[in-house]
PDB file of C-alpha atoms in Angstrom:
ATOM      1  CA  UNK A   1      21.473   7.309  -2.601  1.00  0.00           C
ATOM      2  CA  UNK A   2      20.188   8.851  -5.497  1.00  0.00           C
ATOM      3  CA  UNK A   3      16.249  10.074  -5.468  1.00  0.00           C
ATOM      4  CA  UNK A   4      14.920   7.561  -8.289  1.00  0.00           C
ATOM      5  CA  UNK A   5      16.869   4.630  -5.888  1.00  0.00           C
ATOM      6  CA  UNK A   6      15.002   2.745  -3.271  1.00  0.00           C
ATOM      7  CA  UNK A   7      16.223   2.293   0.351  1.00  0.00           C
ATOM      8  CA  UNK A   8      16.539  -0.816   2.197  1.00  0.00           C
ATOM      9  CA  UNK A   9      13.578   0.178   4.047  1.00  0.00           C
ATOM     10  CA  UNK A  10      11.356   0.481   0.433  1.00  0.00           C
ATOM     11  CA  UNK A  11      12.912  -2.707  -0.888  1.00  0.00           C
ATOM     12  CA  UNK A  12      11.616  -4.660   2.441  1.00  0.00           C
ATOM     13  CA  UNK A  13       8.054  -2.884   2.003  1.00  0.00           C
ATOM     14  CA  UNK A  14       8.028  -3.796  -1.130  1.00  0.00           C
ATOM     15  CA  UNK A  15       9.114  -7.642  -0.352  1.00  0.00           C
ATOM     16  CA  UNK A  16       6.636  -7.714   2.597  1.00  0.00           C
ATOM     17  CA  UNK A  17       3.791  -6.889   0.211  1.00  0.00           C
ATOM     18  CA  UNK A  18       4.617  -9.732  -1.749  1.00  0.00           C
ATOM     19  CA  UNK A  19       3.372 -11.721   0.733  1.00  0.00           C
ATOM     20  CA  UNK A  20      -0.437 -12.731   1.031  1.00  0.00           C
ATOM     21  CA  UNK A  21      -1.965 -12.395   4.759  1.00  0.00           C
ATOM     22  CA  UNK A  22      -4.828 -14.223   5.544  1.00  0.00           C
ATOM     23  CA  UNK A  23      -5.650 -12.312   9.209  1.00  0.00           C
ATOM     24  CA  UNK A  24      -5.321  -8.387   9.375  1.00  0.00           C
ATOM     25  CA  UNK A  25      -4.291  -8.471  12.644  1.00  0.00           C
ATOM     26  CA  UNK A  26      -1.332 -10.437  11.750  1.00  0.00           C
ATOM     27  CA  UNK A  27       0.105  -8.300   8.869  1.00  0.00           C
ATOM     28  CA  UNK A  28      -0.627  -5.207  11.272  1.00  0.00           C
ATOM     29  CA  UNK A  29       1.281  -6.812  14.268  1.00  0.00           C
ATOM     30  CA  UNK A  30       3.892  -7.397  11.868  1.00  0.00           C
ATOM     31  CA  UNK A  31       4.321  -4.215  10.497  1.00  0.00           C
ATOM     32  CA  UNK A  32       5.057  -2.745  14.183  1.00  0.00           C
ATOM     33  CA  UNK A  33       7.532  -5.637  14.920  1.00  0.00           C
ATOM     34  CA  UNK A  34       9.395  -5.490  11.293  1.00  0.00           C
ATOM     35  CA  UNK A  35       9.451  -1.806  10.074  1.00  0.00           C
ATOM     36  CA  UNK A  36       8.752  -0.160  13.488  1.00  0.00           C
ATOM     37  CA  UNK A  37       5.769   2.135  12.291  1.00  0.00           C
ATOM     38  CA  UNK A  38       2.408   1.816  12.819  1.00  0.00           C
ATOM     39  CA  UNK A  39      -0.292   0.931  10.319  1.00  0.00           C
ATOM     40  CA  UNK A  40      -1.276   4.409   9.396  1.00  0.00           C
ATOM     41  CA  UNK A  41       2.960   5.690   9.277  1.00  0.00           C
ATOM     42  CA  UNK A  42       3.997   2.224   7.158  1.00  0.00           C
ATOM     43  CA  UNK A  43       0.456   2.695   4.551  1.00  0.00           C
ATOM     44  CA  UNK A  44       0.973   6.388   4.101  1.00  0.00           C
ATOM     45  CA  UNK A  45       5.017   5.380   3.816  1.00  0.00           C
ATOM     46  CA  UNK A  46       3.540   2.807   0.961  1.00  0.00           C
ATOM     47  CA  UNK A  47       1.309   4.789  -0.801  1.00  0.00           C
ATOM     48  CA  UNK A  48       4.180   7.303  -1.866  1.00  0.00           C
ATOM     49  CA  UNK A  49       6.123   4.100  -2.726  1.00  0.00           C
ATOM     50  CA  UNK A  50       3.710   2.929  -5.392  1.00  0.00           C
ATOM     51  CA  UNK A  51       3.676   6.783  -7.420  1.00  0.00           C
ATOM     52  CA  UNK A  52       7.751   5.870  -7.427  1.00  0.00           C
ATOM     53  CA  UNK A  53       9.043   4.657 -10.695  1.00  0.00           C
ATOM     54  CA  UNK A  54      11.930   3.028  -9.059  1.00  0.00           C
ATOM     55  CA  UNK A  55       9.966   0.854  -7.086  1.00  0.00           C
ATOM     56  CA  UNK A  56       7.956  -0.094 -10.018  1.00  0.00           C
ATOM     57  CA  UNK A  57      11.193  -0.821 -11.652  1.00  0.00           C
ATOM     58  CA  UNK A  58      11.874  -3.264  -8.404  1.00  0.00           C
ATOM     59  CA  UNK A  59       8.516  -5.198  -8.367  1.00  0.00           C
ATOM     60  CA  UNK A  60       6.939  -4.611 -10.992  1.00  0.00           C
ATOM     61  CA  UNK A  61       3.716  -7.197 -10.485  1.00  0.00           C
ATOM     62  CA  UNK A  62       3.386  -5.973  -6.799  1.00  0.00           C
ATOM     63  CA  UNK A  63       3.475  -2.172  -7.483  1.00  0.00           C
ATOM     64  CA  UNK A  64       0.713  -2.898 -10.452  1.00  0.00           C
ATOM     65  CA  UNK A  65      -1.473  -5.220  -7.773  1.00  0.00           C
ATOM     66  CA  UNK A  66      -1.054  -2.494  -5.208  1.00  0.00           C
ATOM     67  CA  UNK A  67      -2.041   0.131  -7.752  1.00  0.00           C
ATOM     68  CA  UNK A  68      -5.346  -1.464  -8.869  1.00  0.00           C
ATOM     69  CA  UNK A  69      -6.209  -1.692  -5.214  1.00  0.00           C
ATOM     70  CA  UNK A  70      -5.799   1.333  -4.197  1.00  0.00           C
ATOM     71  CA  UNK A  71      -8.078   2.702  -7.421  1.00  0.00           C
ATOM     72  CA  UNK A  72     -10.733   0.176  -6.455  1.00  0.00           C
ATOM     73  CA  UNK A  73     -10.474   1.847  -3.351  1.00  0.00           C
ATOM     74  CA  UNK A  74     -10.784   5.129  -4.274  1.00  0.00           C
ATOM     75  CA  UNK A  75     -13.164   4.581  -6.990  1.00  0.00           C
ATOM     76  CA  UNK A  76     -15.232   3.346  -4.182  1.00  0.00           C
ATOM     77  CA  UNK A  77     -15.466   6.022  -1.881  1.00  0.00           C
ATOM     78  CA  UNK A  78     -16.000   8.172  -4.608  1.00  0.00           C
ATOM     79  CA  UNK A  79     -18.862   6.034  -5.242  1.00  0.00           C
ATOM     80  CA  UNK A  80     -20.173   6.439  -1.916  1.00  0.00           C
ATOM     81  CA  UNK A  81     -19.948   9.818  -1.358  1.00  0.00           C
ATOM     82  CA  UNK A  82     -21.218  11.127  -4.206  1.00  0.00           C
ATOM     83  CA  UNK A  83     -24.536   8.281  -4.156  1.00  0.00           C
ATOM     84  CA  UNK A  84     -27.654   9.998  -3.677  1.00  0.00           C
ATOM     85  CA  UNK A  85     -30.290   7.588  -3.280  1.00  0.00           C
ATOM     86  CA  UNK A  86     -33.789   8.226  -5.675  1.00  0.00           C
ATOM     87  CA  UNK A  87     -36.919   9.263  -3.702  1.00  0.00           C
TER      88      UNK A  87
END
């Protein structure tokens, strides 16, 4: 396999985050059952995935959706650490 190819693990990440969960719980419980990881392995695993321009390549309306979320995210805690309330 050649380094700007996905694996059959990445494609199946990729696929499962197509999917829209309604419960937490359930997408973590299937996480452990599908890819054998836990949450933190299979997100961190993920993360990496989205800076890959293969996988973007692959999906690319699930890579951009994951993208944006994880920017929200971060532009959050930015938010939050850097707030300093006025006294």
């Amino acid at each position: 396999m050649q380094r700007d190819e996905l694996s059959d693990q990445e494609r199946a990440i990729l696929d499962f985050e197509a999917q829209y969960w309604y419960y937490t719980g359930a997408k973590e419980k299937e996480i452990r059952a599908r890819f054998n990881l836990s949450p933190t392995q299979y997100y961190l695993r993920l993360s990496h995935l989205l800076d890959r321009p293969a996988a973007m390549a692959a999906k690319p309306a699930v890579v951009r959706r994951l993208r944006s979320q994880r920017e929200s995210r971060d532009a959050a805690r930015s938010w939050r650490q850097n707030y300093r309330p006025e006294r």
